[in-house]
Amino acid sequence: MSKMKYLCQKEAIAIDEELFNVYRFSVDQLMELAGLSSATAIAKCYPDKKRVLICVGPGNNGGDGLVAARHLKMFGFIPSIFYPKRTDKPLYTNLTNQCKMMGINFVEEFPSEQTIQKQADIVVDALFGFSFKPPVRPQFQPILETLSKTSIPLCSIDIPSGWDVEDGPNNEIPSLSPDLVISLTAPKICMKKFNGKHHFLGGRFVPNALKEKYGLELPEYPGTECIVKLNN
């Protein structure tokens, strides 16, 4: 296989638009696959760390986090969700209801760094995805500051929140240093600067014609797996 391609923000957006508009995938279809991939990678990397705090943002990355929470619950983990900026869009209210009906706890106040260390074994960053552009909204600034200091494993969905999709950490935004990143569709350019332990590719939904059009050269997924481990 040729060298795997890393996507810039423009390419990542274009691929998403084609998946929705040309291939006719729905948002909730891809979100379900992305969330399942994320939960699977987390379960594979941390089988004995059961208490998971999932920080959910207002967009699709947050939706991936809500789906991941549901699957982690089914995998025998104990997820709790912090979801500070909610939307009344049916997709998100449905995902929220699913989590509540499964007995997943929603945390109303963001816990302190000390409380996180005591009450969680893993933190999942599902705040911002590849469409993020600074500045960070004021209500999310202290969340990023706390997550940037945590000593327990931090897992980011697609890219670490606050990172520039191409340039990586932003000096004006608290820099997250995740232990695990689950890249979705294809890794983004910023992941060349990732120094954590675990990097997986998830979201096994990219049609071959789309791979060829963008020259993605994605690795083969083993068997029926929905994730594949990458070597940075």
Protein backbone atom coordinates (compact mmCIF):
# COMPACT_ATOMS: atom_id res chain seq x y z
CA MET A 1 0.00 0.00 0.00
CA SER A 2 1.17 3.54 -0.75
CA LYS A 3 1.77 5.99 2.05
CA MET A 4 -1.50 6.83 3.81
CA LYS A 5 -2.86 10.27 3.07
CA TYR A 6 -3.64 12.75 5.84
CA LEU A 7 -6.56 15.10 5.18
CA CYS A 8 -6.60 18.88 5.35
CA GLN A 9 -9.77 20.59 6.62
CA LYS A 10 -11.04 21.37 3.12
CA GLU A 11 -10.69 17.72 2.03
CA ALA A 12 -12.32 16.41 5.20
CA ILE A 13 -15.32 18.69 4.67
CA ALA A 14 -15.57 17.76 0.97
CA ILE A 15 -15.55 14.03 1.74
CA ASP A 16 -18.28 14.47 4.35
CA GLU A 17 -20.39 16.43 1.87
CA GLU A 18 -20.02 13.69 -0.74
CA LEU A 19 -20.95 10.99 1.77
CA PHE A 20 -24.13 12.90 2.61
CA ASN A 21 -25.10 14.35 -0.75
CA VAL A 22 -23.79 11.88 -3.34
CA TYR A 23 -23.74 8.55 -1.49
CA ARG A 24 -26.84 9.48 0.53
CA PHE A 25 -25.62 8.46 3.93
CA SER A 26 -27.57 10.13 6.73
CA VAL A 27 -25.85 11.97 9.58
CA ASP A 28 -27.16 9.52 12.14
CA GLN A 29 -25.86 6.54 10.13
CA LEU A 30 -22.29 7.83 10.09
CA MET A 31 -22.55 9.05 13.68
CA GLU A 32 -23.56 5.57 14.82
CA LEU A 33 -20.58 4.00 13.06
CA ALA A 34 -18.20 6.68 14.37
CA GLY A 35 -19.44 6.31 17.94
CA LEU A 36 -19.24 2.52 17.78
CA SER A 37 -15.67 2.75 16.44
CA SER A 38 -14.71 5.12 19.24
CA ALA A 39 -16.23 2.95 21.96
CA THR A 40 -14.56 -0.15 20.50
CA ALA A 41 -11.12 1.47 20.51
CA ILE A 42 -11.58 2.70 24.08
CA ALA A 43 -12.68 -0.75 25.25
CA LYS A 44 -9.75 -2.38 23.46
CA CYS A 45 -7.16 -0.01 24.95
CA TYR A 46 -8.55 0.26 28.49
CA PRO A 47 -10.45 -2.95 29.32
CA ASP A 48 -9.94 -2.51 33.07
CA LYS A 49 -10.68 1.23 33.33
CA LYS A 50 -14.45 1.18 33.65
CA ARG A 51 -15.45 4.69 34.83
CA VAL A 52 -15.59 6.98 31.81
CA LEU A 53 -16.38 10.72 31.78
CA ILE A 54 -17.46 11.79 28.29
CA CYS A 55 -17.30 15.52 27.52
CA VAL A 56 -19.77 16.26 24.73
CA GLY A 57 -19.76 19.31 22.48
CA PRO A 58 -22.62 20.92 20.53
CA GLY A 59 -21.94 19.44 17.06
CA ASN A 60 -21.38 16.14 15.28
CA ASN A 61 -18.30 15.33 17.37
CA GLY A 62 -20.51 15.57 20.43
CA GLY A 63 -23.04 13.29 18.77
CA ASP A 64 -20.27 10.74 18.24
CA GLY A 65 -19.58 11.01 21.96
CA LEU A 66 -23.22 10.34 22.88
CA VAL A 67 -23.25 7.24 20.67
CA ALA A 68 -19.94 6.10 22.17
CA ALA A 69 -21.40 6.46 25.66
CA ARG A 70 -24.29 4.16 24.77
CA HIS A 71 -22.00 1.50 23.32
CA LEU A 72 -19.58 1.73 26.26
CA LYS A 73 -22.52 1.09 28.57
CA MET A 74 -23.37 -2.00 26.52
CA PHE A 75 -19.71 -3.09 26.76
CA GLY A 76 -19.88 -3.09 30.56
CA PHE A 77 -18.31 0.32 31.24
CA ILE A 78 -19.77 2.99 33.55
CA PRO A 79 -20.06 6.15 31.44
CA SER A 80 -21.18 9.56 32.63
CA ILE A 81 -21.76 12.51 30.32
CA PHE A 82 -21.06 16.22 30.62
CA TYR A 83 -23.09 17.99 27.91
CA PRO A 84 -23.09 21.75 28.60
CA LYS A 85 -24.47 23.19 25.35
CA ARG A 86 -27.42 21.16 24.16
CA THR A 87 -29.53 21.55 21.05
CA ASP A 88 -33.20 20.86 20.38
CA LYS A 89 -32.45 19.12 17.06
CA PRO A 90 -34.25 15.74 17.06
CA LEU A 91 -31.07 13.75 16.32
CA TYR A 92 -29.39 15.01 19.48
CA THR A 93 -32.47 14.92 21.71
CA ASN A 94 -33.00 11.31 20.62
CA LEU A 95 -29.39 10.36 21.38
CA THR A 96 -29.65 12.08 24.77
CA ASN A 97 -32.88 10.26 25.56
CA GLN A 98 -31.34 6.91 24.58
CA CYS A 99 -28.49 7.50 27.04
CA LYS A 100 -30.85 8.55 29.83
CA MET A 101 -33.11 5.55 29.25
CA MET A 102 -30.06 3.29 29.56
CA GLY A 103 -29.32 4.75 32.98
CA ILE A 104 -26.30 6.82 31.94
CA ASN A 105 -25.71 9.71 34.33
CA PHE A 106 -25.56 13.29 33.01
CA VAL A 107 -23.28 15.56 35.04
CA GLU A 108 -24.70 19.08 35.35
CA GLU A 109 -21.56 20.84 36.61
CA PHE A 110 -18.13 20.22 35.12
CA PRO A 111 -16.05 18.52 37.82
CA SER A 112 -12.76 19.88 39.07
CA GLU A 113 -9.48 18.28 38.10
CA GLN A 114 -9.29 16.65 41.53
CA THR A 115 -12.83 15.25 41.28
CA ILE A 116 -12.14 13.82 37.83
CA GLN A 117 -9.05 12.04 39.17
CA LYS A 118 -11.13 10.47 41.96
CA GLN A 119 -14.29 9.59 40.05
CA ALA A 120 -13.12 8.64 36.54
CA ASP A 121 -10.58 6.26 35.06
CA ILE A 122 -10.75 7.70 31.51
CA VAL A 123 -11.94 10.98 30.01
CA VAL A 124 -13.32 11.14 26.47
CA ASP A 125 -12.94 14.38 24.54
CA ALA A 126 -15.91 14.70 22.16
CA LEU A 127 -16.07 18.48 22.19
CA PHE A 128 -14.93 19.79 18.79
CA GLY A 129 -14.27 18.07 15.47
CA PHE A 130 -12.42 18.96 12.28
CA SER A 131 -14.71 21.90 11.46
CA PHE A 132 -13.66 23.78 14.62
CA LYS A 133 -12.27 27.27 14.21
CA PRO A 134 -11.08 29.48 17.09
CA PRO A 135 -11.79 31.26 19.31
CA VAL A 136 -13.08 28.80 21.89
CA ARG A 137 -16.43 29.81 23.36
CA PRO A 138 -15.98 31.09 26.94
CA GLN A 139 -17.95 28.21 28.53
CA PHE A 140 -15.56 25.66 26.96
CA GLN A 141 -12.31 27.42 27.91
CA PRO A 142 -12.17 26.10 31.50
CA ILE A 143 -13.11 22.61 30.27
CA LEU A 144 -10.13 22.55 27.91
CA GLU A 145 -7.89 23.95 30.64
CA THR A 146 -8.88 21.15 33.01
CA LEU A 147 -8.57 18.43 30.37
CA SER A 148 -5.12 19.71 29.43
CA LYS A 149 -3.94 19.04 33.01
CA THR A 150 -5.54 15.68 33.73
CA SER A 151 -3.20 12.79 34.45
CA ILE A 152 -5.69 10.00 33.68
CA PRO A 153 -5.96 8.76 30.09
CA LEU A 154 -7.62 11.23 27.72
CA CYS A 155 -9.23 9.88 24.54
CA SER A 156 -10.09 12.23 21.68
CA ILE A 157 -12.60 11.47 18.94
CA ASP A 158 -11.22 12.33 15.48
CA ILE A 159 -8.86 15.11 16.59
CA PRO A 160 -7.95 16.62 19.97
CA SER A 161 -10.35 19.47 20.67
CA GLY A 162 -8.85 22.90 20.09
CA TRP A 163 -6.16 21.62 17.72
CA ASP A 164 -5.89 23.18 14.29
CA VAL A 165 -6.83 20.49 11.77
CA GLU A 166 -3.59 21.04 9.88
CA ASP A 167 -1.16 22.72 12.29
CA GLY A 168 -1.98 20.86 15.50
CA PRO A 169 -1.85 22.51 18.95
CA ASN A 170 -2.76 26.19 19.05
CA ASN A 171 -0.68 28.34 21.40
CA GLU A 172 -3.73 30.46 22.27
CA ILE A 173 -5.86 27.46 23.32
CA PRO A 174 -5.12 25.00 26.16
CA SER A 175 -3.38 22.11 24.44
CA LEU A 176 -4.77 18.63 24.95
CA SER A 177 -2.36 15.69 24.93
CA PRO A 178 -4.54 12.61 24.51
CA ASP A 179 -3.38 9.08 25.16
CA LEU A 180 -5.70 7.77 22.43
CA VAL A 181 -7.14 9.31 19.26
CA ILE A 182 -9.72 7.59 17.08
CA SER A 183 -9.40 9.18 13.63
CA LEU A 184 -12.58 8.97 11.60
CA THR A 185 -12.86 8.47 7.82
CA ALA A 186 -9.13 9.21 7.45
CA PRO A 187 -6.51 10.83 9.72
CA LYS A 188 -6.19 14.60 9.57
CA ILE A 189 -2.86 16.34 8.95
CA CYS A 190 -2.56 17.46 12.59
CA MET A 191 -2.22 13.83 13.64
CA LYS A 192 1.34 13.84 12.35
CA LYS A 193 2.05 15.76 15.59
CA PHE A 194 0.29 13.24 17.82
CA ASN A 195 2.62 11.66 20.39
CA GLY A 196 0.16 9.57 22.40
CA LYS A 197 0.21 5.79 22.87
CA HIS A 198 -2.74 4.74 20.73
CA HIS A 199 -3.96 5.87 17.31
CA PHE A 200 -6.83 4.04 15.63
CA LEU A 201 -8.76 4.61 12.44
CA GLY A 202 -12.50 4.07 12.70
CA GLY A 203 -15.66 4.57 10.69
CA ARG A 204 -15.47 1.72 8.22
CA PHE A 205 -17.85 3.34 5.75
CA VAL A 206 -15.77 4.98 3.00
CA PRO A 207 -16.76 3.59 -0.44
CA ASN A 208 -13.91 2.47 -2.71
CA ALA A 209 -14.74 5.04 -5.38
CA LEU A 210 -14.43 7.82 -2.82
CA LYS A 211 -11.12 6.42 -1.56
CA GLU A 212 -9.79 6.45 -5.13
CA LYS A 213 -11.06 9.95 -5.88
CA TYR A 214 -9.21 11.44 -2.89
CA GLY A 215 -6.25 9.04 -2.97
CA LEU A 216 -6.85 8.02 0.63
CA GLU A 217 -4.86 4.73 0.61
CA LEU A 218 -6.49 3.60 3.84
CA PRO A 219 -5.19 0.50 5.65
CA GLU A 220 -7.17 -2.73 5.48
CA TYR A 221 -9.47 -3.36 8.41
CA PRO A 222 -8.84 -6.81 9.91
CA GLY A 223 -11.68 -9.28 9.46
CA THR A 224 -14.96 -7.76 10.60
CA GLU A 225 -13.34 -5.12 12.84
CA CYS A 226 -14.65 -1.54 12.75
CA ILE A 227 -11.24 -0.12 13.79
CA VAL A 228 -7.64 -0.57 12.73
CA LYS A 229 -4.54 0.47 14.68
CA LEU A 230 -2.27 3.03 13.01
CA ASN A 231 1.41 3.66 13.53
CA ASN A 232 2.29 7.37 13.54
